[in-house]
XYZ file of C-alpha atoms in Angstrom:
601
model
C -22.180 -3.412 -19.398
C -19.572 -4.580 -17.127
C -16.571 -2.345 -16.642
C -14.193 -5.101 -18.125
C -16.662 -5.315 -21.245
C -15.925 -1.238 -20.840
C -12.073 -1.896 -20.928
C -12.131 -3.923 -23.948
C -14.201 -1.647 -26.273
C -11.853 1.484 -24.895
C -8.642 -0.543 -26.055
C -10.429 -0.813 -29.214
C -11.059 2.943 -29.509
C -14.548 2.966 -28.540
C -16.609 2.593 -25.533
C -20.021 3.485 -23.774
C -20.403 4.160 -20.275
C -23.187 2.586 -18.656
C -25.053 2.907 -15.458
C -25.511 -0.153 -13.097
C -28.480 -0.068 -10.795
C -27.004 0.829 -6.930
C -27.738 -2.622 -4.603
C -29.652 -0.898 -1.571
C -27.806 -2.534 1.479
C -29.909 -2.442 4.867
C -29.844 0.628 6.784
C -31.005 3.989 7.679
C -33.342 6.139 5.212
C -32.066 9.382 4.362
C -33.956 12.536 4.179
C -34.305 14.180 0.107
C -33.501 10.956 -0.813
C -35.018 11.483 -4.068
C -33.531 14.493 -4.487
C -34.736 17.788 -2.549
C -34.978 21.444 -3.196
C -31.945 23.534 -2.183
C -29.036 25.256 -2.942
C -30.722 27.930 -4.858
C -33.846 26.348 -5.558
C -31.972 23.823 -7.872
C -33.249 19.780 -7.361
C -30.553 17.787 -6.129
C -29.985 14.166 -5.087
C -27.744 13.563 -2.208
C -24.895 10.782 -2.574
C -22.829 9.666 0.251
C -19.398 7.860 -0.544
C -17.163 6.001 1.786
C -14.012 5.479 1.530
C -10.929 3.329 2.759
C -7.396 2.283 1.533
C -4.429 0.349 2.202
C -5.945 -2.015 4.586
C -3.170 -4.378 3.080
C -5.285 -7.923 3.975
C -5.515 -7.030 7.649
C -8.377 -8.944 8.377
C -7.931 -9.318 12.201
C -7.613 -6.139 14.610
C -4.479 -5.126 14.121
C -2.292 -5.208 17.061
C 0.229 -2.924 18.493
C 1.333 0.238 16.820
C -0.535 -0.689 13.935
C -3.525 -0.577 15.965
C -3.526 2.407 17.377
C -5.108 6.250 16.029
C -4.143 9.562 17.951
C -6.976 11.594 18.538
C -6.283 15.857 17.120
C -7.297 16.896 20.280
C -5.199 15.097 22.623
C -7.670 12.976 24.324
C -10.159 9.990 23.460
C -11.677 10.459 20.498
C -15.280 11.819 20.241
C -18.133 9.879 20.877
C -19.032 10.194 17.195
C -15.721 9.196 16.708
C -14.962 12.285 14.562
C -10.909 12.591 13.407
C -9.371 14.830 11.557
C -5.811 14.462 11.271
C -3.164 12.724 13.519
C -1.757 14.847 16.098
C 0.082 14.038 19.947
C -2.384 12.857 21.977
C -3.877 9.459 23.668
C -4.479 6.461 21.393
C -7.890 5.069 20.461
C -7.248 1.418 19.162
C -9.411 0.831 15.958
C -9.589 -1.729 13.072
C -10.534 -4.691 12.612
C -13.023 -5.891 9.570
C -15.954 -6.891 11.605
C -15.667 -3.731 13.044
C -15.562 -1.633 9.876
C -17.821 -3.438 8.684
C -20.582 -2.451 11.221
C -19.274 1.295 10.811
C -20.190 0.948 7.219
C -23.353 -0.731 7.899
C -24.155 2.495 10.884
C -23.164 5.153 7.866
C -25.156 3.492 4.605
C -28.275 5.206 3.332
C -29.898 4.406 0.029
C -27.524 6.520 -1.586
C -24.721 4.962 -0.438
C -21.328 3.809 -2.338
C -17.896 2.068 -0.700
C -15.041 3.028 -2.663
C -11.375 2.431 -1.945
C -7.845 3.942 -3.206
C -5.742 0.684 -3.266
C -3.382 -1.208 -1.674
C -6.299 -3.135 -0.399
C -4.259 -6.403 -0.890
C -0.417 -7.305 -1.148
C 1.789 -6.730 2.220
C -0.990 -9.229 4.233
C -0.918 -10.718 7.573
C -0.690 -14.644 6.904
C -4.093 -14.970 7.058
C -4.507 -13.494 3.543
C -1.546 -13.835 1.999
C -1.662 -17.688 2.726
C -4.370 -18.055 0.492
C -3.115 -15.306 -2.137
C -5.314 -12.636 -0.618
C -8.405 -14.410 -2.205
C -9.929 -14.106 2.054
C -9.820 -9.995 1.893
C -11.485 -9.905 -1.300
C -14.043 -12.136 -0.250
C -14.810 -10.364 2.735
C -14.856 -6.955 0.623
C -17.301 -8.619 -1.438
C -19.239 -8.830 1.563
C -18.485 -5.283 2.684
C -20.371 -4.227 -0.714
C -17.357 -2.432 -2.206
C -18.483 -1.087 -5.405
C -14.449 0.210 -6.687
C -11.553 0.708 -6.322
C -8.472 1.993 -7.294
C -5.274 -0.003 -8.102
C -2.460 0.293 -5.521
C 1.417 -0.912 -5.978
C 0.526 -4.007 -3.656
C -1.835 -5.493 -6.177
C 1.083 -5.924 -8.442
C 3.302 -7.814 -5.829
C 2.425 -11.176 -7.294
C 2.302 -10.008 -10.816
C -0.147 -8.601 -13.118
C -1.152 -12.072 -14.474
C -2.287 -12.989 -10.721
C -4.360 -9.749 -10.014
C -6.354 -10.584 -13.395
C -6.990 -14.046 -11.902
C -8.478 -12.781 -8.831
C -10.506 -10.112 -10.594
C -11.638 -13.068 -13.179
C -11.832 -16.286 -10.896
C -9.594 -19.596 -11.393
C -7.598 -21.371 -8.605
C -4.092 -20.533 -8.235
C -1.721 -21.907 -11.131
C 1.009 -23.324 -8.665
C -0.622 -23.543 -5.166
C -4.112 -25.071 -6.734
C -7.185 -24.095 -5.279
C -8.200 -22.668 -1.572
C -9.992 -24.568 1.214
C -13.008 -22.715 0.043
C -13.041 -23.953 -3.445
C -12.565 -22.303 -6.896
C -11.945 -18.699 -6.656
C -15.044 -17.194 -8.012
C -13.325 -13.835 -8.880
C -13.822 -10.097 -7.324
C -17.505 -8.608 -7.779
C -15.574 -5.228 -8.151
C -12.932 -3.693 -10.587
C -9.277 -2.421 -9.508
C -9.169 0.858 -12.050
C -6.505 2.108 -13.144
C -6.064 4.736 -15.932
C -2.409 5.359 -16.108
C -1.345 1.693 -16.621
C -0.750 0.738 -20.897
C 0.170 -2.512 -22.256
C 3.684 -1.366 -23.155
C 4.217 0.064 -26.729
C 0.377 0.347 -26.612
C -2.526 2.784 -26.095
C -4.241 0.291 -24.815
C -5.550 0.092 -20.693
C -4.431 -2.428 -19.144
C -7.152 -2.622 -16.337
C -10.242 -0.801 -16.209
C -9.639 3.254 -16.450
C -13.202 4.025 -14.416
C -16.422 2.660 -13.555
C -20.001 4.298 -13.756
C -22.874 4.212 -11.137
C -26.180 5.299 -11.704
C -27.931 6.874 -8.375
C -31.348 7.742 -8.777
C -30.870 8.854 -12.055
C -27.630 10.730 -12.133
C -24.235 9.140 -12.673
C -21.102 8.887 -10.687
C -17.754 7.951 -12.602
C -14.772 7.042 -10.647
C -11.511 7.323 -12.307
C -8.561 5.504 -11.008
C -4.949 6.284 -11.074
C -2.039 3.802 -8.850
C 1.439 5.960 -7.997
C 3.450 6.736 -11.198
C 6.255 5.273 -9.087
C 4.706 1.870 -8.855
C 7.936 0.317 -11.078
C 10.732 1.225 -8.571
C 8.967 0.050 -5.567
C 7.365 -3.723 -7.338
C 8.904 -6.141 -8.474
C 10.222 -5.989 -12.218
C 8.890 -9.139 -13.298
C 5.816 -8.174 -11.951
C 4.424 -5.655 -13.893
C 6.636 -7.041 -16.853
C 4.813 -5.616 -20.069
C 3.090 -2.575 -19.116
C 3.494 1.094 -18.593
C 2.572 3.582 -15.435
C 2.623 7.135 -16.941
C 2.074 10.061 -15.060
C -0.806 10.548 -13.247
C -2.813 13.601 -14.081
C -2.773 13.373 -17.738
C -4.068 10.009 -17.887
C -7.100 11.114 -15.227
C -7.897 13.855 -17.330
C -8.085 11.831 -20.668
C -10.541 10.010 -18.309
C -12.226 12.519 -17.303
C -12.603 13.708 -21.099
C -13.915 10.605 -21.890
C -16.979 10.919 -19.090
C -17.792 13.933 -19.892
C -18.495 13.465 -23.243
C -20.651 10.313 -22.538
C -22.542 12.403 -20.227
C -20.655 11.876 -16.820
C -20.699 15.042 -15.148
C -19.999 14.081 -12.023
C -16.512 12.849 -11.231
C -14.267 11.296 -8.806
C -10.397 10.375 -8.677
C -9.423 7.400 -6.710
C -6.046 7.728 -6.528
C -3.270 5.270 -5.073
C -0.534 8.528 -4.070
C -0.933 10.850 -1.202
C 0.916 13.390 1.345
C 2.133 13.303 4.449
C -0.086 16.269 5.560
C 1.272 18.260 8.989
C -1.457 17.124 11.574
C -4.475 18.801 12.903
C -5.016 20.977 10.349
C -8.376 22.729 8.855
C -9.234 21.604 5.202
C -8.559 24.732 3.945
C -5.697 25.016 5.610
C -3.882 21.594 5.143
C -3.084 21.471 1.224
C -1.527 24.788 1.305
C 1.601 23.526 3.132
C 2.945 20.171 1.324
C 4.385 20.098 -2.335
C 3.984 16.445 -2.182
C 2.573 13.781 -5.022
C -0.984 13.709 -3.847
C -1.244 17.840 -3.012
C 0.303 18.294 -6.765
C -2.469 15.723 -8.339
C -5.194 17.556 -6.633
C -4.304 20.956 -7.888
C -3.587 20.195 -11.159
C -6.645 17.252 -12.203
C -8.918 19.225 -14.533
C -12.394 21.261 -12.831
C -14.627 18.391 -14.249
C -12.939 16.435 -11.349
C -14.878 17.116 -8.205
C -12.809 15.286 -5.660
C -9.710 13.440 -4.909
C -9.945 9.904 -2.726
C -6.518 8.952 -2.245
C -4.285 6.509 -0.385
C -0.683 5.480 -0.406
C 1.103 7.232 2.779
C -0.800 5.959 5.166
C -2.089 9.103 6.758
C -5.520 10.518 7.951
C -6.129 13.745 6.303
C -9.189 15.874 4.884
C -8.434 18.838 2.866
C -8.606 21.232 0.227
C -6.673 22.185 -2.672
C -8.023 24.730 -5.459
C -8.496 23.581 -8.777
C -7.222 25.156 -12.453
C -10.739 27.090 -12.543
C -9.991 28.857 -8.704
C -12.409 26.056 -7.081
C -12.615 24.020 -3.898
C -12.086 20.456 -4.197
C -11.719 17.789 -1.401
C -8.830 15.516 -1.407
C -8.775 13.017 1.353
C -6.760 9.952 3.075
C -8.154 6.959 5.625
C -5.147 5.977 7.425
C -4.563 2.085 6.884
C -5.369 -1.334 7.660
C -8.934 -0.504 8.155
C -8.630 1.608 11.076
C -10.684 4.889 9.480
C -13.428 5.215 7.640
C -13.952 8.446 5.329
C -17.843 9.645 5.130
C -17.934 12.065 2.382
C -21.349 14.040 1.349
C -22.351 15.413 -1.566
C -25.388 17.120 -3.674
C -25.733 16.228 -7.431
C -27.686 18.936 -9.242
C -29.875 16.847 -11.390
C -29.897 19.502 -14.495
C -26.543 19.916 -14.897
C -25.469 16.472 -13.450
C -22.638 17.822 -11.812
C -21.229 17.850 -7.973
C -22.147 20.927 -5.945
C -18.992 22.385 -4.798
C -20.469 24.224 -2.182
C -22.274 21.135 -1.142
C -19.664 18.786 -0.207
C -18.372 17.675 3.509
C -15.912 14.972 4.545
C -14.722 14.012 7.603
C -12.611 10.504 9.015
C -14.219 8.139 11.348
C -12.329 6.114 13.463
C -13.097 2.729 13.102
C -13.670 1.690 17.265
C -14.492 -1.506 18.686
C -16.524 -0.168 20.843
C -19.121 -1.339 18.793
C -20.512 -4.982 18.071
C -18.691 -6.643 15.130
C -20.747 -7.693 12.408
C -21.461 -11.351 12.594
C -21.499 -12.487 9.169
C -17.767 -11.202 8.226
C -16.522 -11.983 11.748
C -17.332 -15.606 10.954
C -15.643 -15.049 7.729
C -12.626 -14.098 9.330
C -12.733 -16.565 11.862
C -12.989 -19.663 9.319
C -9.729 -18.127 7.550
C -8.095 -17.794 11.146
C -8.520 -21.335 10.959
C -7.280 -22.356 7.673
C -4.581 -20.312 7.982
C -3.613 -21.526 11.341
C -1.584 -25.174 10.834
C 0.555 -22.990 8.282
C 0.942 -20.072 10.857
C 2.031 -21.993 14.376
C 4.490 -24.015 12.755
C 7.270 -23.912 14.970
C 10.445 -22.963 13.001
C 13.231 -22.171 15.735
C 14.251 -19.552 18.565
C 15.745 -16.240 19.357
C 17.305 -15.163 22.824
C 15.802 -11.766 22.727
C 14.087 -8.918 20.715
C 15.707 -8.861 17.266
C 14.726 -5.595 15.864
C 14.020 -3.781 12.829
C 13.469 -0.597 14.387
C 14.881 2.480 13.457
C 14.830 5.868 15.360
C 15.069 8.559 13.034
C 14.415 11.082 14.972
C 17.503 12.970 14.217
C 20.396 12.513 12.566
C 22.611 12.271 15.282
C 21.137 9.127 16.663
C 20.076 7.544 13.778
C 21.727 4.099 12.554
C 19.621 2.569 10.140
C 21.686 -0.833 10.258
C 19.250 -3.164 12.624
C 19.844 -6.435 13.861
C 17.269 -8.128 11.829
C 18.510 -6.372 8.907
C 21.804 -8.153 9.077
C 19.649 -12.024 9.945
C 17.844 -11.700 7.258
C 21.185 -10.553 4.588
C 22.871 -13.423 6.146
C 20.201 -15.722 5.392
C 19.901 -14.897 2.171
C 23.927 -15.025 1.732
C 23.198 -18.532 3.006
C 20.803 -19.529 0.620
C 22.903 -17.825 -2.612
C 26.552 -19.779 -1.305
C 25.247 -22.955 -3.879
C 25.694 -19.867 -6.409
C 28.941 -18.226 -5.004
C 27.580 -15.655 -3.941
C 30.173 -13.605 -1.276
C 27.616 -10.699 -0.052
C 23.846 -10.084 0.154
C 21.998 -6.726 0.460
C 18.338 -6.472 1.761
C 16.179 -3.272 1.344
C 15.126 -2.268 4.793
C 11.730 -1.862 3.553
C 11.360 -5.045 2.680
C 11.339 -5.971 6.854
C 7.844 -5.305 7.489
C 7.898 -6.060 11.604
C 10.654 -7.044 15.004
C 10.502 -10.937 15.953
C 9.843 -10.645 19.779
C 11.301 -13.067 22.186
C 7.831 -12.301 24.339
C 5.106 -15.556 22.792
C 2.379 -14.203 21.017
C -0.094 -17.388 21.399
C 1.142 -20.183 22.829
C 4.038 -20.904 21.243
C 6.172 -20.259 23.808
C 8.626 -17.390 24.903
C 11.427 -16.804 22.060
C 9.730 -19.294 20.142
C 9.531 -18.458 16.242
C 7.022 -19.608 13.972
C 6.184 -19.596 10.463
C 3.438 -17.005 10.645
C 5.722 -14.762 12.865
C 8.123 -15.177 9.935
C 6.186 -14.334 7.568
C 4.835 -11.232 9.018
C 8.513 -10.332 9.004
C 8.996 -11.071 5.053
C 5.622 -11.002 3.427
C 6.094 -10.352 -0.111
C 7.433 -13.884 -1.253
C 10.623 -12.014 -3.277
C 13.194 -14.693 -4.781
C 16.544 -14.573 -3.898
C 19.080 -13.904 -6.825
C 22.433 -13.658 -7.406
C 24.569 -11.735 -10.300
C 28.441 -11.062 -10.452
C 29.262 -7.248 -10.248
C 32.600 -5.214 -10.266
C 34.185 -3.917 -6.950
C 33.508 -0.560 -8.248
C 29.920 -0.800 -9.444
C 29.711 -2.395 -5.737
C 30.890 1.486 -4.440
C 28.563 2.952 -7.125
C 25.608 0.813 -5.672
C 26.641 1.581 -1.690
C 26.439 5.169 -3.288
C 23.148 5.490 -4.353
C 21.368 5.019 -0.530
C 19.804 7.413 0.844
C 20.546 9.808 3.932
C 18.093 13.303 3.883
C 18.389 15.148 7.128
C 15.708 17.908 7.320
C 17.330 21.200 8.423
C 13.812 22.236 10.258
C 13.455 19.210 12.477
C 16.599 17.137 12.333
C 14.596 14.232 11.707
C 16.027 12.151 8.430
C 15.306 10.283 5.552
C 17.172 7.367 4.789
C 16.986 3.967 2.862
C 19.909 2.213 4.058
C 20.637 -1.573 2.553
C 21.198 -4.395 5.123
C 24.504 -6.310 4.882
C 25.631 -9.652 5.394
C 28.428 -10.341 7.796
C 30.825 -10.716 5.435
C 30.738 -6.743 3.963
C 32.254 -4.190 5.931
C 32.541 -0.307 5.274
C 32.215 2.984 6.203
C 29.220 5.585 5.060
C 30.102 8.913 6.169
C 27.231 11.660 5.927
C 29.171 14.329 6.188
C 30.600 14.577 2.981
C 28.457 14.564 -0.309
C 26.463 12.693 -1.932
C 28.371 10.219 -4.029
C 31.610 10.415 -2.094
C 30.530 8.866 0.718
C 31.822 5.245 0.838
C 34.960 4.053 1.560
C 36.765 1.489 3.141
C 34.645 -1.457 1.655
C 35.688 -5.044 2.678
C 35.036 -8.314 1.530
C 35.596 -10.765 4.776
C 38.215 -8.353 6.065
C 40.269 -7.922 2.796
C 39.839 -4.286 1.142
C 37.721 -4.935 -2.436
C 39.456 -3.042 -5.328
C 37.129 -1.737 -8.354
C 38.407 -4.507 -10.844
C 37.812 -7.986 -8.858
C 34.287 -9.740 -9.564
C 31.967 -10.263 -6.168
C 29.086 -12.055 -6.705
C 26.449 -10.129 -4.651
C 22.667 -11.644 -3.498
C 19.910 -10.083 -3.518
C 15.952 -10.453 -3.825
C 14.688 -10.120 -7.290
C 12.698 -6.626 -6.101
C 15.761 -5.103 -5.694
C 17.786 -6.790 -8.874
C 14.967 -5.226 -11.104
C 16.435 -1.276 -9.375
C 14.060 -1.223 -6.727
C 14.187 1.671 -4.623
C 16.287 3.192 -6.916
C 19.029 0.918 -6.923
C 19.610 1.336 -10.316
C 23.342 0.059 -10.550
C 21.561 -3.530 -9.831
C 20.538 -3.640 -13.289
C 23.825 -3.481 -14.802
C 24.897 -7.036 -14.316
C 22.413 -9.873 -16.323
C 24.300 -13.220 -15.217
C 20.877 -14.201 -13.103
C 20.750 -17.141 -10.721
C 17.750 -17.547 -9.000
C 17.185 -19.461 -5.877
C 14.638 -19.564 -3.376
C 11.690 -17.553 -2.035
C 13.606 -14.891 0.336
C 11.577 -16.237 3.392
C 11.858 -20.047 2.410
C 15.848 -19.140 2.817
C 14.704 -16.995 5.761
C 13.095 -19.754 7.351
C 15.354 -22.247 6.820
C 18.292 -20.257 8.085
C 15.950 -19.953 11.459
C 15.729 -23.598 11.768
C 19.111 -24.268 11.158
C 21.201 -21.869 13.042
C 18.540 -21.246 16.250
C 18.849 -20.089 19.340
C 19.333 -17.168 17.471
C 21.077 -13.439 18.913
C 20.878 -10.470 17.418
C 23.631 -9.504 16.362
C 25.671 -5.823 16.986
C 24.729 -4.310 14.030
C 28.226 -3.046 13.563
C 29.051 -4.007 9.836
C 28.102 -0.508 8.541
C 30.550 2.279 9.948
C 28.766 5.741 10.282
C 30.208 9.088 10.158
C 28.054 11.340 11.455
């Protein structure tokens, strides 16, 4: 039984788990692989999971700071290639999918399975997302990824489009790839917590069963509870996220009585864990989303695979009954690897506890990429490239999206590409009236450099250098709002110093040229806008503006809730088509001062 035949008969009220037989990739034999005697005398069979998440489509090595892994002990990693946290130290460059893909291949045994925690798609270089991420699922195909969990990324294009590409079918706008009709995923994205709205009724898979050598595994997955203030709200239109342990532990409930003893959480929300730290150490310090899931999922649950934040962390929290369990994190974009070990006691059909290790790999390429998905890669380098080296326009230097947060004293979270990109969107909405645009900082996923990176040509832009700046194909809107629900909006960003470090938290929004105020962080929080101008003339709470913005933020992302209290919608074009077009039409770009936003710090 297939795990969407599983979905089905759950949303009908009543389902059977069933085992699928484990495809034995080639590589090395593993001692007790039939199961041994140990712990205790008890027979056991050993199962060995790996792990990734967020590698976000990034096919290639990724380059730069995205590329790079800090080894806990301040030097090169180990030979083994052993990490366990992030800490100051020298870089090791990793990632790459031909890469991981021979890691994988140099881990397997028999009783191998390759799991991930989402956010395996959405957010891609060009090379994926140019082809609607259909290239990094066929490569994970390839990989031999058994399940996964969804993340907030496979909902950027909409929950219609991550059904196609876990059912097959060409696009239903851009037609059908260079490779042909999209076959469909060989794997499930699970997610437990996600209704049809109004419903009781999953709206993707809620887990998925494997049978090793007799004993079952079930893997429950969960995406961030938060998913509908950072997606689009068109996109997941129609269903429901609720929170996160309650729906893995109706899961859970559900295994267990069909016989599933052995369980695992796959879970799309993590920590930012303090670095270097022992296992039992690390979950004792952080109240955040991923720490609090792992304490609280019921004891049937015998480990926590999670994602979201990006980090490399293994560690331990203690469950309701006063037990160990794991909860772990792979970095991103493909640059660790998590090997976790495990003993099944084949009475009971339950995890050994005091059986289990985990530890991170680095992903190196120090070792020889696998041929078969390096020519995978390379043929979508190639479709991908006439759309990618278009030449668009210029720049006359580095116009940044950088932010140093370090402390609040030096932060200014206005950047120079923050205010291109507003006014290019202000460009696009003037057919509409529109007399501002606002841009959500995280929307501007990387700097364009003035430095060539092919052979384009210093200060050259192109389309795939655009596009790595604005990946996520937003549509630019427009709606009229008062001058005062304009304050109330300004209001609602975001400026967190820490006492303890200095360092801050901020979401900031990017303004067009034509909005001018002041944001003073010294006084409270809602009192801390004034002086707001429209083209140099002070805006009074009663006069209309007609404000642009991408339909991500229009639906309250971010938490930009005062968006939603206008309805008169325009809707123009894809935020980078105006992005694009505003490149080719006003280039050689500068960047600009970034002195719209006043800050009193």
């Amino acid at each position: 039984m297939t795990s969407r035949t599983l979905l089905r008969l759950l949303s009908a009220g009543a389902a059977a788990a069933a085992g699928i037989a484990l495809a034995v990739a080639p590589a090395l034999a593993a001692t007790g692989a039939h199961g041994d005697r140990g712990n205790h005398g008890r027979q056991t069979v050993p199962v060995r999971l790996l792990s990734i998440n967020d590698l976000h489509g990034n096919l290639e090595p990724p380059s730069g700071s995205s590329s790079r892994i800090l080894d806990p002990d301040g030097a090169l990693v180990d030979t083994d290639g052993t990490l366990t946290g992030i800490a100051g130290g020298r870089y090791s460059i990793a990632g790459g999918v031909s890469y991981l893909a021979t890691h994988i291949k140099q881990a397997q045994n028999r009783n191998t399975l390759l799991v991930a925690a989402g956010d395996l798609i959405g957010a891609s270089p060009l090379i994926s997302a140019a082809y609607h991420d259909e290239p990094t699922l066929e490569v994970l195909g390839s990989l031999g990824l058994d399940t996964t969990s969804a993340g907030n990324h496979e909902f950027d294009e909409g929950y219609a489009e991550l059904q196609r590409l876990m059912n097959g079918g060409c696009h239903p706008v851009d037609g059908c790839s260079p490779a042909g009709e999209w076959k469909g995923t060989g794997f499930d994205f699970l997610a437990a917590n996600v209704l049809k709205e109004g419903t009781d009724r999953y709206a993707l898979p809620p887990y998925h069963v494997k049978t090793i050598n007799g004993v079952k595994v079930g893997f429950i997955g969960l995406v961030t509870a938060t998913t509908p203030t950072i997606v689009t709200a068109e996109g997941i239109k129609g269903l429901q996220f609720t929170e996160e342990v309650a729906a893995a532990n109706r899961a859970s409930a559900h295994l267990a009585r069909k016989g599933v003893k052995a369980q695992v959480v796959l879970v799309h929300e993590g920590d930012s864990i303090t670095p270097n730290q022992s296992p039992d150490a690390c979950s004792v310090n952080t109240s955040n989303a991923g720490s609090r899931i792992a304490r609280e999922l019921n004891p049937q649950i015998d480990l926590v695979i999670s994602g979201h934040s990006h980090q490399a962390y293994i560690c331990k929290a203690t469950d309701p009954a006063g037990q160990d369990r794991y909860y772990t994190q792979g970095s991103s974009f493909g640059r660790v690897l998590t090997q976790i070990d495990l003993q099944i006691d084949k009475r009971t059909k339950d995890v050994i506890r005091s059986s289990v290790k985990a530890d991170n790999k680095v992903v190196t390429r120090t070792v020889t990429p696998d041929p078969q998905v390096e020519t995978q890669v390379q043929t979508w380098k190639a479709r991908s490239a006439e759309v990618a080296d278009r030449k668009l326009g210029a720049i006359t230097a580095d116009i940044s999206n950088v932010v140093n947060n370090s402390s609040a004293a030096t932060t200014k979270p206005e950047t120079p590409l923050g205010d291109l990109i507003a006014d290019s969107q202000l460009e696009a909405a003037k057919a509409a009236g529109a007399e501002i645009a606002l841009m959500n900082p995280g929307g501007i996923r990387t700097s364009l450099t003035y430095a060539q990176k092919g052979s384009e040509g210093d200060g050259v832009v192109t389309y795939g250098e655009a596009f790595e700046v604005q990946p996520f194909s937003n549509i630019v809107q427009v709606r009229t709002y008062t001058g005062a629900q304009l304050k109330a909006l300004l209001e609602q960003q975001v400026w967190t110093p820490n006492p303890a470090t200095g360092a801050i938290s901020h979401r900031i929004l990017q303004v067009s040229s034509s909005l001018t105020y002041t944001f003073d962080t010294t006084k409270p929080v809602g009192s801390r806008v004034s002086d707001i101008k429209l083209n140099g003339t002070p805006v009074t709470d009663t006069q209309s503006i007609k404000i642009a913005a991408n339909n991500f933020l229009m639906g309250g992302g971010d938490g930009f809730s005062v968006f939603t209290q206008s309805s008169d919608t325009w809707s123009g074009p894809i935020d980078l088509d105006a992005f694009t077009a505003y490149l080719s039409a006003r280039s050689p770009i500068s960047p600009s001062p970034a002195d719209r936003i006043t800050f009193v710090k």
